[in-house]
Amino acid sequence: MASLCFKYPFLAFFLLIVFFSTYLSHSVHAESEILRLISLQASGDMNHVRITVIFNTRPDYTIMPLARPPRLVINLPETVFLIEKNHIKTPGFLKDVRYGMISYERARIIFKTASPFRLENVVTNFLQNGKWQLTIDLINSSDQEFEHALKAWQMQKKQEDKTRDKNQDKQAHSCLFTVVIDPGHGAFDNGATGVNGVLEKEITLAFAKVLQNLLQKESGINVYLTREDDIFLRLNERVKIARNLGADLFISIHADHIDLPDIRGATVYTISDKASDALAKALAEHENQADILDGLPFNEAPEVTDILIDLTRREAQAFSINFAEKVIVSLEKSKISLIKNPHRYAGFQVLRAPDIPSVLIELGYLSNFEDEKLISDPLWREEMAKLIARSVRDYISSHKR
């Protein structure tokens, strides 16, 4: 959620109502809703293992992979285990299962595997009998795939730890504006390739670091990157990092390729279920395919009908448009080459956080010789980053309460 000094004003009253009603509800049921693990089962073969865990109430859990040997860990609050260890089967590449309390308030389940794995599915469902089911699918994978997943988790954990440290002085931190910059692509996902071989993943990271450095010099701003080196992050992981960091603004950086070499110039995109034009639609579809490169197709989230989330999303979208327009005005004034109709919109998955104003900035087209030359120039990147940083400052000034 956004920092306290930059909350959406229209939503503040509703958030207070939800907070107090949730607090009272949790207080009333706290004693009767101690988490109980009723069933733990595993099935599968040497390629795929499915883990199914049944609880009496909705579990509050975190999942993390560990290496050497490969393990999957589920962290839980205080839990009563109503199962017998000897009755848990370990099929396929699953070797061992251990569980228990590790402190007065924390429990843990550890799944040891015979080979590296990747997480294909993690789903929590409410069952008709009133119980809750956690389902986890593990796919036997290569060492490289496992290392990529492990690095992504470590990056996310590192950012979360940074946030916890910042929150030690809660009052001071609440009035800092948090910007999360997302360098597109990474690792085996190169993104677009320029006419002279420039890789999009390298350009986006280099530019993001310049922009981060400029914004860090400003007072009252926290700045983070979703990735700081050449790693792969799924689209939903990028959004999750931004939300965990309490982002007030999310800026995804890209440089695209198109089969029309004469098209050039920067573009600023905001989220919309309906694309502004065929080019925007095609670009969004292309960017949304990034997750398939790691073997895990993106699963569309179900339609959200909660009125509070809908109100949040509408305000976030309005703020996204406002920031996009500020960026475009800044670029136009400095004679930066822009595509015709530079503010476009489409269904980019990386912009779908309902509570964070988000934009995707295409620095230009690597399929165009002039654009590739400019984007590869450190001096041009510095100038472009300064203009975006100025837009961030203008945006913050116009939205302070």
mmCIF file of C-alpha atoms in Angstrom:
data_model
loop_
_atom_site.group_PDB
_atom_site.id
_atom_site.type_symbol
_atom_site.label_atom_id
_atom_site.label_comp_id
_atom_site.label_asym_id
_atom_site.label_seq_id
_atom_site.Cartn_x
_atom_site.Cartn_y
_atom_site.Cartn_z
ATOM 1 C CA MET A 1 0.000 0.000 0.000
ATOM 2 C CA ALA A 2 1.132 3.538 -0.658
ATOM 3 C CA SER A 3 2.806 5.505 2.150
ATOM 4 C CA LEU A 4 0.523 7.398 4.524
ATOM 5 C CA CYS A 5 1.369 10.860 3.180
ATOM 6 C CA PHE A 6 0.312 9.861 -0.318
ATOM 7 C CA LYS A 7 -2.876 7.883 0.245
ATOM 8 C CA TYR A 8 -5.702 8.385 -2.161
ATOM 9 C CA PRO A 9 -7.874 11.026 -0.427
ATOM 10 C CA PHE A 10 -11.191 9.665 -1.699
ATOM 11 C CA LEU A 11 -10.366 6.252 -0.281
ATOM 12 C CA ALA A 12 -9.146 7.197 3.194
ATOM 13 C CA PHE A 13 -12.561 6.978 4.843
ATOM 14 C CA PHE A 14 -13.279 3.555 3.338
ATOM 15 C CA LEU A 15 -9.888 2.242 4.432
ATOM 16 C CA LEU A 16 -10.567 3.265 8.030
ATOM 17 C CA ILE A 17 -13.892 1.424 7.994
ATOM 18 C CA VAL A 18 -12.276 -1.713 6.570
ATOM 19 C CA PHE A 19 -9.399 -1.537 9.079
ATOM 20 C CA PHE A 20 -11.597 -1.304 12.165
ATOM 21 C CA SER A 21 -14.113 -3.886 10.977
ATOM 22 C CA THR A 22 -11.286 -6.303 10.145
ATOM 23 C CA TYR A 23 -9.554 -5.626 13.479
ATOM 24 C CA LEU A 24 -12.731 -6.253 15.488
ATOM 25 C CA SER A 25 -13.501 -9.405 13.516
ATOM 26 C CA HIS A 26 -10.008 -10.809 14.074
ATOM 27 C CA SER A 27 -10.126 -9.910 17.781
ATOM 28 C CA VAL A 28 -13.395 -11.759 18.333
ATOM 29 C CA HIS A 29 -12.254 -14.928 16.562
ATOM 30 C CA ALA A 30 -8.574 -14.952 17.518
ATOM 31 C CA GLU A 31 -8.898 -17.546 20.275
ATOM 32 C CA SER A 32 -11.177 -19.931 18.358
ATOM 33 C CA GLU A 33 -9.242 -19.736 15.074
ATOM 34 C CA ILE A 34 -5.890 -21.266 16.009
ATOM 35 C CA LEU A 35 -4.513 -22.775 12.816
ATOM 36 C CA ARG A 36 -4.876 -26.554 12.648
ATOM 37 C CA LEU A 37 -3.270 -28.646 9.934
ATOM 38 C CA ILE A 38 -5.739 -31.450 9.271
ATOM 39 C CA SER A 39 -4.204 -33.252 6.303
ATOM 40 C CA LEU A 40 -0.918 -33.257 4.369
ATOM 41 C CA GLN A 41 -0.653 -35.386 1.247
ATOM 42 C CA ALA A 42 1.643 -35.676 -1.756
ATOM 43 C CA SER A 43 1.167 -37.392 -5.100
ATOM 44 C CA GLY A 44 2.998 -37.549 -8.411
ATOM 45 C CA ASP A 45 6.006 -38.985 -10.198
ATOM 46 C CA MET A 46 9.595 -38.077 -11.118
ATOM 47 C CA ASN A 47 8.411 -35.147 -13.240
ATOM 48 C CA HIS A 48 5.612 -33.602 -11.188
ATOM 49 C CA VAL A 49 4.728 -33.655 -7.495
ATOM 50 C CA ARG A 50 1.552 -32.128 -6.079
ATOM 51 C CA ILE A 51 1.394 -31.204 -2.391
ATOM 52 C CA THR A 52 -2.035 -30.756 -0.803
ATOM 53 C CA VAL A 53 -2.449 -29.344 2.712
ATOM 54 C CA ILE A 54 -5.825 -28.933 4.460
ATOM 55 C CA PHE A 55 -6.352 -26.381 7.273
ATOM 56 C CA ASN A 56 -9.294 -25.539 9.511
ATOM 57 C CA THR A 57 -9.045 -21.852 8.608
ATOM 58 C CA ARG A 58 -7.333 -19.758 5.967
ATOM 59 C CA PRO A 59 -3.551 -20.121 6.480
ATOM 60 C CA ASP A 60 -1.218 -17.143 6.703
ATOM 61 C CA TYR A 61 1.922 -18.588 5.139
ATOM 62 C CA THR A 62 5.106 -17.791 3.240
ATOM 63 C CA ILE A 63 6.983 -20.107 0.896
ATOM 64 C CA MET A 64 10.707 -20.133 0.193
ATOM 65 C CA PRO A 65 13.096 -22.408 -1.721
ATOM 66 C CA LEU A 66 16.404 -23.504 -0.226
ATOM 67 C CA ALA A 67 19.428 -25.032 -1.957
ATOM 68 C CA ARG A 68 22.021 -27.688 -1.191
ATOM 69 C CA PRO A 69 20.030 -29.860 -0.864
ATOM 70 C CA PRO A 70 16.977 -28.499 -2.695
ATOM 71 C CA ARG A 71 14.078 -27.935 -0.310
ATOM 72 C CA LEU A 72 10.754 -26.145 -0.203
ATOM 73 C CA VAL A 73 9.834 -24.481 3.088
ATOM 74 C CA ILE A 74 6.367 -23.367 4.203
ATOM 75 C CA ASN A 75 6.423 -20.955 7.152
ATOM 76 C CA LEU A 76 3.266 -20.812 9.275
ATOM 77 C CA PRO A 77 2.061 -19.106 12.451
ATOM 78 C CA GLU A 78 1.339 -21.195 15.561
ATOM 79 C CA THR A 79 -0.098 -24.441 14.198
ATOM 80 C CA VAL A 80 -1.568 -27.601 15.684
ATOM 81 C CA PHE A 81 -0.532 -30.578 13.516
ATOM 82 C CA LEU A 82 -3.325 -33.189 13.503
ATOM 83 C CA ILE A 83 -1.396 -35.670 11.355
ATOM 84 C CA GLU A 84 1.024 -38.543 11.808
ATOM 85 C CA LYS A 85 4.376 -38.314 10.036
ATOM 86 C CA ASN A 86 4.469 -42.003 9.159
ATOM 87 C CA HIS A 87 1.296 -41.595 7.099
ATOM 88 C CA ILE A 88 2.809 -39.007 4.716
ATOM 89 C CA LYS A 89 3.842 -40.512 1.383
ATOM 90 C CA THR A 90 6.874 -39.177 -0.503
ATOM 91 C CA PRO A 91 6.249 -40.009 -4.181
ATOM 92 C CA GLY A 92 8.360 -39.124 -7.200
ATOM 93 C CA PHE A 93 11.325 -36.847 -6.512
ATOM 94 C CA LEU A 94 9.991 -35.918 -3.053
ATOM 95 C CA LYS A 95 12.366 -37.514 -0.503
ATOM 96 C CA ASP A 96 11.272 -36.395 2.940
ATOM 97 C CA VAL A 97 8.757 -34.224 4.809
ATOM 98 C CA ARG A 98 9.372 -32.685 8.224
ATOM 99 C CA TYR A 99 7.184 -30.346 10.233
ATOM 100 C CA GLY A 100 6.745 -28.838 13.674
ATOM 101 C CA MET A 101 6.826 -25.717 15.819
ATOM 102 C CA ILE A 102 10.128 -23.808 15.668
ATOM 103 C CA SER A 103 9.128 -21.261 18.335
ATOM 104 C CA TYR A 104 6.091 -20.431 20.457
ATOM 105 C CA GLU A 105 4.513 -18.523 17.573
ATOM 106 C CA ARG A 106 5.982 -20.091 14.412
ATOM 107 C CA ALA A 107 5.722 -23.442 12.658
ATOM 108 C CA ARG A 108 7.421 -24.838 9.583
ATOM 109 C CA ILE A 109 7.003 -27.611 7.004
ATOM 110 C CA ILE A 110 10.093 -28.688 5.039
ATOM 111 C CA PHE A 111 9.888 -30.732 1.836
ATOM 112 C CA LYS A 112 13.227 -32.228 0.796
ATOM 113 C CA THR A 113 13.534 -33.218 -2.869
ATOM 114 C CA ALA A 114 15.911 -35.488 -4.754
ATOM 115 C CA SER A 115 16.405 -32.942 -7.541
ATOM 116 C CA PRO A 116 15.968 -29.234 -8.301
ATOM 117 C CA PHE A 117 12.429 -28.009 -8.917
ATOM 118 C CA ARG A 118 10.366 -25.044 -9.927
ATOM 119 C CA LEU A 119 7.062 -23.867 -8.496
ATOM 120 C CA GLU A 120 4.362 -24.149 -11.134
ATOM 121 C CA ASN A 121 1.322 -23.467 -9.000
ATOM 122 C CA VAL A 122 0.489 -22.205 -5.501
ATOM 123 C CA VAL A 123 -3.240 -21.900 -4.819
ATOM 124 C CA THR A 124 -5.339 -21.454 -1.673
ATOM 125 C CA ASN A 125 -8.984 -22.549 -1.997
ATOM 126 C CA PHE A 126 -12.005 -22.511 0.313
ATOM 127 C CA LEU A 127 -13.667 -25.936 0.378
ATOM 128 C CA GLN A 128 -17.375 -26.697 0.622
ATOM 129 C CA ASN A 129 -16.885 -28.361 4.012
ATOM 130 C CA GLY A 130 -15.596 -25.082 5.473
ATOM 131 C CA LYS A 131 -11.923 -26.058 5.377
ATOM 132 C CA TRP A 132 -9.082 -24.387 3.425
ATOM 133 C CA GLN A 133 -6.809 -26.180 0.963
ATOM 134 C CA LEU A 134 -3.285 -25.146 -0.028
ATOM 135 C CA THR A 135 -2.122 -26.773 -3.277
ATOM 136 C CA ILE A 136 1.489 -26.597 -4.475
ATOM 137 C CA ASP A 137 2.771 -28.084 -7.739
ATOM 138 C CA LEU A 138 6.493 -28.810 -8.067
ATOM 139 C CA ILE A 139 8.065 -29.582 -11.440
ATOM 140 C CA ASN A 140 11.384 -31.404 -11.735
ATOM 141 C CA SER A 141 13.766 -28.883 -13.304
ATOM 142 C CA SER A 142 17.374 -28.208 -14.205
ATOM 143 C CA ASP A 143 19.949 -26.705 -11.856
ATOM 144 C CA GLN A 144 19.873 -23.503 -13.936
ATOM 145 C CA GLU A 145 16.101 -23.086 -13.608
ATOM 146 C CA PHE A 146 16.302 -23.682 -9.871
ATOM 147 C CA GLU A 147 19.099 -21.126 -9.477
ATOM 148 C CA HIS A 148 17.091 -18.525 -11.404
ATOM 149 C CA ALA A 149 14.088 -19.088 -9.131
ATOM 150 C CA LEU A 150 16.285 -18.966 -6.044
ATOM 151 C CA LYS A 151 17.908 -15.681 -7.129
ATOM 152 C CA ALA A 152 14.505 -14.140 -7.801
ATOM 153 C CA TRP A 153 13.292 -15.115 -4.341
ATOM 154 C CA GLN A 154 16.504 -13.830 -2.721
ATOM 155 C CA MET A 155 16.101 -10.508 -4.554
ATOM 156 C CA GLN A 156 12.543 -10.178 -3.324
ATOM 157 C CA LYS A 157 13.567 -11.119 0.224
ATOM 158 C CA LYS A 158 16.394 -8.569 0.117
ATOM 159 C CA GLN A 159 13.977 -5.823 -0.891
ATOM 160 C CA GLU A 160 11.529 -6.858 1.838
ATOM 161 C CA ASP A 161 14.328 -6.755 4.425
ATOM 162 C CA LYS A 162 15.274 -3.268 3.249
ATOM 163 C CA THR A 163 11.676 -2.194 3.711
ATOM 164 C CA ARG A 164 11.568 -3.611 7.242
ATOM 165 C CA ASP A 165 14.714 -1.677 8.130
ATOM 166 C CA LYS A 166 13.223 1.509 6.748
ATOM 167 C CA ASN A 167 10.045 0.952 8.760
ATOM 168 C CA GLN A 168 11.890 1.065 12.090
ATOM 169 C CA ASP A 169 11.250 4.779 12.074
ATOM 170 C CA LYS A 170 7.634 4.419 11.020
ATOM 171 C CA GLN A 171 6.568 8.014 11.314
ATOM 172 C CA ALA A 172 9.470 9.330 9.246
ATOM 173 C CA HIS A 173 9.129 6.587 6.660
ATOM 174 C CA SER A 174 5.390 7.152 6.250
ATOM 175 C CA CYS A 175 6.088 10.574 4.727
ATOM 176 C CA LEU A 176 8.646 9.333 2.200
ATOM 177 C CA PHE A 177 7.513 8.822 -1.383
ATOM 178 C CA THR A 178 8.507 5.395 -2.691
ATOM 179 C CA VAL A 179 9.354 4.883 -6.354
ATOM 180 C CA VAL A 180 9.954 1.368 -7.702
ATOM 181 C CA ILE A 181 11.731 1.199 -11.067
ATOM 182 C CA ASP A 182 11.328 -2.009 -13.045
ATOM 183 C CA PRO A 183 14.042 -2.786 -15.637
ATOM 184 C CA GLY A 184 12.244 -4.992 -18.166
ATOM 185 C CA HIS A 185 13.331 -8.559 -18.997
ATOM 186 C CA GLY A 186 16.523 -10.225 -17.674
ATOM 187 C CA ALA A 187 18.568 -13.458 -17.681
ATOM 188 C CA PHE A 188 17.431 -15.800 -20.489
ATOM 189 C CA ASP A 189 14.720 -13.273 -21.431
ATOM 190 C CA ASN A 190 16.744 -10.835 -23.545
ATOM 191 C CA GLY A 191 13.733 -8.814 -24.650
ATOM 192 C CA ALA A 192 14.142 -7.034 -27.982
ATOM 193 C CA THR A 193 17.388 -7.098 -29.957
ATOM 194 C CA GLY A 194 18.530 -3.980 -31.807
ATOM 195 C CA VAL A 195 19.571 -3.741 -35.445
ATOM 196 C CA ASN A 196 23.181 -3.728 -34.237
ATOM 197 C CA GLY A 197 22.699 -6.392 -31.573
ATOM 198 C CA VAL A 198 21.907 -4.234 -28.530
ATOM 199 C CA LEU A 199 19.896 -6.237 -25.957
ATOM 200 C CA GLU A 200 16.841 -4.676 -24.354
ATOM 201 C CA LYS A 201 17.523 -6.326 -20.971
ATOM 202 C CA GLU A 202 20.907 -4.548 -20.761
ATOM 203 C CA ILE A 203 19.554 -1.158 -21.844
ATOM 204 C CA THR A 204 16.669 -1.232 -19.372
ATOM 205 C CA LEU A 205 18.910 -2.118 -16.421
ATOM 206 C CA ALA A 206 21.507 0.520 -17.310
ATOM 207 C CA PHE A 207 18.832 3.193 -17.668
ATOM 208 C CA ALA A 208 17.032 2.162 -14.467
ATOM 209 C CA LYS A 209 20.255 2.528 -12.471
ATOM 210 C CA VAL A 210 20.807 6.046 -13.848
ATOM 211 C CA LEU A 211 17.243 7.043 -12.957
ATOM 212 C CA GLN A 212 17.592 5.481 -9.498
ATOM 213 C CA ASN A 213 20.804 7.417 -8.865
ATOM 214 C CA LEU A 214 19.154 10.721 -9.821
ATOM 215 C CA LEU A 215 16.078 10.146 -7.659
ATOM 216 C CA GLN A 216 18.171 9.043 -4.670
ATOM 217 C CA LYS A 217 19.691 12.521 -4.608
ATOM 218 C CA GLU A 218 16.233 13.989 -3.969
ATOM 219 C CA SER A 219 15.061 14.431 -0.386
ATOM 220 C CA GLY A 220 11.906 12.628 0.676
ATOM 221 C CA ILE A 221 12.120 9.846 -1.922
ATOM 222 C CA ASN A 222 12.858 6.132 -1.498
ATOM 223 C CA VAL A 223 13.945 4.428 -4.724
ATOM 224 C CA TYR A 224 14.201 0.690 -5.423
ATOM 225 C CA LEU A 225 14.796 -1.516 -8.454
ATOM 226 C CA THR A 226 12.881 -4.754 -9.015
ATOM 227 C CA ARG A 227 16.160 -6.262 -10.224
ATOM 228 C CA GLU A 228 19.718 -5.027 -9.747
ATOM 229 C CA ASP A 229 21.463 -7.542 -11.975
ATOM 230 C CA ASP A 230 20.789 -9.996 -14.795
ATOM 231 C CA ILE A 231 18.052 -12.166 -13.265
ATOM 232 C CA PHE A 232 14.648 -13.297 -14.492
ATOM 233 C CA LEU A 233 11.511 -12.115 -12.708
ATOM 234 C CA ARG A 234 7.987 -13.099 -13.660
ATOM 235 C CA LEU A 235 5.597 -10.218 -14.291
ATOM 236 C CA ASN A 236 3.575 -10.872 -11.146
ATOM 237 C CA GLU A 237 6.807 -11.045 -9.107
ATOM 238 C CA ARG A 238 7.709 -7.539 -10.271
ATOM 239 C CA VAL A 239 4.318 -6.264 -9.139
ATOM 240 C CA LYS A 240 4.625 -8.133 -5.832
ATOM 241 C CA ILE A 241 8.010 -6.530 -5.137
ATOM 242 C CA ALA A 242 6.499 -3.087 -5.717
ATOM 243 C CA ARG A 243 3.579 -3.794 -3.387
ATOM 244 C CA ASN A 244 5.815 -5.247 -0.669
ATOM 245 C CA LEU A 245 7.923 -2.096 -0.825
ATOM 246 C CA GLY A 246 4.850 0.106 -0.417
ATOM 247 C CA ALA A 247 5.363 1.776 -3.797
ATOM 248 C CA ASP A 248 3.667 5.113 -4.454
ATOM 249 C CA LEU A 249 4.733 4.978 -8.102
ATOM 250 C CA PHE A 250 5.821 2.099 -10.354
ATOM 251 C CA ILE A 251 7.846 2.807 -13.520
ATOM 252 C CA SER A 252 8.576 -0.098 -15.884
ATOM 253 C CA ILE A 253 11.368 0.576 -18.391
ATOM 254 C CA HIS A 254 11.466 -1.002 -21.861
ATOM 255 C CA ALA A 255 12.847 -0.500 -25.384
ATOM 256 C CA ASP A 256 10.871 -2.366 -27.999
ATOM 257 C CA HIS A 257 11.276 -3.816 -31.487
ATOM 258 C CA ILE A 258 8.804 -3.683 -34.363
ATOM 259 C CA ASP A 259 8.865 -4.904 -37.967
ATOM 260 C CA LEU A 260 8.558 -1.308 -39.189
ATOM 261 C CA PRO A 261 12.086 0.122 -39.017
ATOM 262 C CA ASP A 262 10.975 3.697 -39.703
ATOM 263 C CA ILE A 263 8.914 3.899 -36.509
ATOM 264 C CA ARG A 264 10.827 5.547 -33.698
ATOM 265 C CA GLY A 265 10.394 7.596 -30.547
ATOM 266 C CA ALA A 266 9.477 7.158 -26.895
ATOM 267 C CA THR A 267 6.026 6.058 -25.717
ATOM 268 C CA VAL A 268 4.352 6.119 -22.297
ATOM 269 C CA TYR A 269 1.770 3.405 -21.587
ATOM 270 C CA THR A 270 -0.860 3.125 -18.867
ATOM 271 C CA ILE A 271 -3.153 0.210 -18.062
ATOM 272 C CA SER A 272 -6.451 -0.426 -19.800
ATOM 273 C CA ASP A 273 -8.450 -3.550 -20.592
ATOM 274 C CA LYS A 274 -9.035 -2.095 -24.071
ATOM 275 C CA ALA A 275 -5.985 -1.096 -26.108
ATOM 276 C CA SER A 276 -5.751 2.406 -27.577
ATOM 277 C CA ASP A 277 -4.666 1.033 -30.962
ATOM 278 C CA ALA A 278 -3.375 -2.054 -32.761
ATOM 279 C CA LEU A 279 0.273 -1.221 -32.038
ATOM 280 C CA ALA A 280 -0.371 -0.893 -28.296
ATOM 281 C CA LYS A 281 -2.354 -4.146 -28.301
ATOM 282 C CA ALA A 282 0.413 -6.029 -30.103
ATOM 283 C CA LEU A 283 3.090 -4.639 -27.788
ATOM 284 C CA ALA A 284 1.146 -5.596 -24.646
ATOM 285 C CA GLU A 285 0.577 -9.119 -25.966
ATOM 286 C CA HIS A 286 4.294 -9.417 -26.730
ATOM 287 C CA GLU A 287 5.407 -8.156 -23.304
ATOM 288 C CA ASN A 288 2.876 -10.370 -21.524
ATOM 289 C CA GLN A 289 4.474 -13.430 -23.160
ATOM 290 C CA ALA A 290 7.661 -12.918 -21.103
ATOM 291 C CA ASP A 291 6.557 -15.385 -18.419
ATOM 292 C CA ILE A 292 6.263 -18.232 -20.924
ATOM 293 C CA LEU A 293 10.053 -18.153 -21.354
ATOM 294 C CA ASP A 294 10.463 -19.745 -17.931
ATOM 295 C CA GLY A 295 7.913 -22.427 -18.765
ATOM 296 C CA LEU A 296 5.129 -20.936 -16.657
ATOM 297 C CA PRO A 297 2.340 -19.238 -18.644
ATOM 298 C CA PHE A 298 0.705 -16.296 -16.915
ATOM 299 C CA ASN A 299 -2.666 -17.119 -15.372
ATOM 300 C CA GLU A 300 -5.136 -14.276 -15.696
ATOM 301 C CA ALA A 301 -6.429 -13.168 -12.289
ATOM 302 C CA PRO A 302 -10.199 -13.506 -11.797
ATOM 303 C CA GLU A 303 -12.261 -10.356 -12.172
ATOM 304 C CA VAL A 304 -12.258 -8.372 -8.939
ATOM 305 C CA THR A 305 -15.712 -7.183 -7.921
ATOM 306 C CA ASP A 306 -14.965 -5.838 -4.442
ATOM 307 C CA ILE A 307 -16.092 -2.189 -4.436
ATOM 308 C CA LEU A 308 -13.152 -1.044 -2.303
ATOM 309 C CA ILE A 309 -10.597 -2.541 -4.677
ATOM 310 C CA ASP A 310 -12.488 -1.133 -7.644
ATOM 311 C CA LEU A 311 -12.383 2.368 -6.146
ATOM 312 C CA THR A 312 -8.670 1.977 -5.445
ATOM 313 C CA ARG A 313 -8.007 0.818 -8.985
ATOM 314 C CA ARG A 314 -9.893 3.754 -10.502
ATOM 315 C CA GLU A 315 -7.945 6.291 -8.478
ATOM 316 C CA ALA A 316 -4.628 4.561 -9.196
ATOM 317 C CA GLN A 317 -5.445 4.619 -12.902
ATOM 318 C CA ALA A 318 -6.247 8.341 -12.760
ATOM 319 C CA PHE A 319 -2.921 9.027 -11.035
ATOM 320 C CA SER A 320 -1.123 6.837 -13.608
ATOM 321 C CA ILE A 321 -2.566 8.921 -16.433
ATOM 322 C CA ASN A 322 -1.604 12.125 -14.627
ATOM 323 C CA PHE A 323 2.019 11.009 -14.268
ATOM 324 C CA ALA A 324 2.161 9.762 -17.870
ATOM 325 C CA GLU A 325 1.042 13.180 -19.097
ATOM 326 C CA LYS A 326 3.694 14.909 -16.982
ATOM 327 C CA VAL A 327 6.387 12.688 -18.505
ATOM 328 C CA ILE A 328 5.209 13.412 -22.040
ATOM 329 C CA VAL A 329 5.086 17.181 -21.456
ATOM 330 C CA SER A 330 8.617 17.075 -20.024
ATOM 331 C CA LEU A 331 9.938 15.083 -23.000
ATOM 332 C CA GLU A 332 8.173 17.291 -25.547
ATOM 333 C CA LYS A 333 9.641 20.461 -24.040
ATOM 334 C CA SER A 334 13.142 19.005 -24.338
ATOM 335 C CA LYS A 335 12.628 17.891 -27.954
ATOM 336 C CA ILE A 336 12.957 14.189 -27.148
ATOM 337 C CA SER A 337 11.712 12.142 -30.093
ATOM 338 C CA LEU A 338 8.237 10.761 -29.346
ATOM 339 C CA ILE A 339 6.040 8.402 -31.295
ATOM 340 C CA LYS A 340 2.824 9.858 -32.710
ATOM 341 C CA ASN A 341 0.188 9.925 -29.933
ATOM 342 C CA PRO A 342 2.829 9.129 -27.280
ATOM 343 C CA HIS A 343 0.372 8.342 -24.462
ATOM 344 C CA ARG A 344 -1.102 4.947 -25.244
ATOM 345 C CA TYR A 345 -2.759 2.272 -23.181
ATOM 346 C CA ALA A 346 -3.203 -1.503 -23.218
ATOM 347 C CA GLY A 347 -3.492 -4.512 -20.906
ATOM 348 C CA PHE A 348 0.092 -4.817 -19.667
ATOM 349 C CA GLN A 349 0.214 -7.409 -16.876
ATOM 350 C CA VAL A 350 3.103 -5.614 -15.161
ATOM 351 C CA LEU A 351 0.889 -2.528 -14.677
ATOM 352 C CA ARG A 352 -2.002 -4.374 -13.020
ATOM 353 C CA ALA A 353 -1.372 -3.521 -9.342
ATOM 354 C CA PRO A 354 -4.776 -2.091 -8.334
ATOM 355 C CA ASP A 355 -3.353 0.248 -5.684
ATOM 356 C CA ILE A 356 -0.161 1.621 -7.305
ATOM 357 C CA PRO A 357 -0.052 4.293 -10.026
ATOM 358 C CA SER A 358 1.958 2.550 -12.760
ATOM 359 C CA VAL A 359 3.387 3.412 -16.172
ATOM 360 C CA LEU A 360 5.457 1.584 -18.759
ATOM 361 C CA ILE A 361 7.951 3.766 -20.628
ATOM 362 C CA GLU A 362 9.307 2.619 -23.983
ATOM 363 C CA LEU A 363 12.556 4.552 -24.423
ATOM 364 C CA GLY A 364 12.343 3.987 -28.168
ATOM 365 C CA TYR A 365 12.531 1.252 -30.777
ATOM 366 C CA LEU A 366 15.651 -0.868 -31.071
ATOM 367 C CA SER A 367 14.443 -1.794 -34.560
ATOM 368 C CA ASN A 368 15.165 1.797 -35.625
ATOM 369 C CA PHE A 369 18.810 2.673 -36.282
ATOM 370 C CA GLU A 370 18.587 6.211 -34.836
ATOM 371 C CA ASP A 371 16.708 5.108 -31.723
ATOM 372 C CA GLU A 372 19.145 2.274 -31.043
ATOM 373 C CA LYS A 373 22.052 4.692 -31.380
ATOM 374 C CA LEU A 374 20.499 7.181 -28.941
ATOM 375 C CA ILE A 375 19.383 4.585 -26.399
ATOM 376 C CA SER A 376 22.911 3.123 -26.381
ATOM 377 C CA ASP A 377 24.428 6.548 -25.643
ATOM 378 C CA PRO A 378 25.083 7.089 -21.883
ATOM 379 C CA LEU A 379 24.746 10.875 -22.317
ATOM 380 C CA TRP A 380 21.300 10.501 -23.898
ATOM 381 C CA ARG A 381 20.229 8.098 -21.147
ATOM 382 C CA GLU A 382 21.357 10.604 -18.514
ATOM 383 C CA GLU A 383 19.337 13.396 -20.151
ATOM 384 C CA MET A 384 16.271 11.177 -20.565
ATOM 385 C CA ALA A 385 16.510 10.038 -16.940
ATOM 386 C CA LYS A 386 16.740 13.658 -15.753
ATOM 387 C CA LEU A 387 13.492 14.476 -17.563
ATOM 388 C CA ILE A 388 11.688 11.515 -16.009
ATOM 389 C CA ALA A 389 13.105 12.388 -12.570
ATOM 390 C CA ARG A 390 11.784 15.935 -13.021
ATOM 391 C CA SER A 391 8.371 14.481 -13.867
ATOM 392 C CA VAL A 392 8.474 12.431 -10.657
ATOM 393 C CA ARG A 393 9.213 15.586 -8.636
ATOM 394 C CA ASP A 394 6.359 17.453 -10.339
ATOM 395 C CA TYR A 395 4.015 14.541 -9.702
ATOM 396 C CA ILE A 396 4.932 14.376 -6.005
ATOM 397 C CA SER A 397 4.461 18.126 -5.577
ATOM 398 C CA SER A 398 1.004 18.019 -7.124
ATOM 399 C CA HIS A 399 -0.206 15.101 -4.964
ATOM 400 C CA LYS A 400 1.028 16.004 -1.503
ATOM 401 C CA ARG A 401 -1.759 16.540 0.951
#
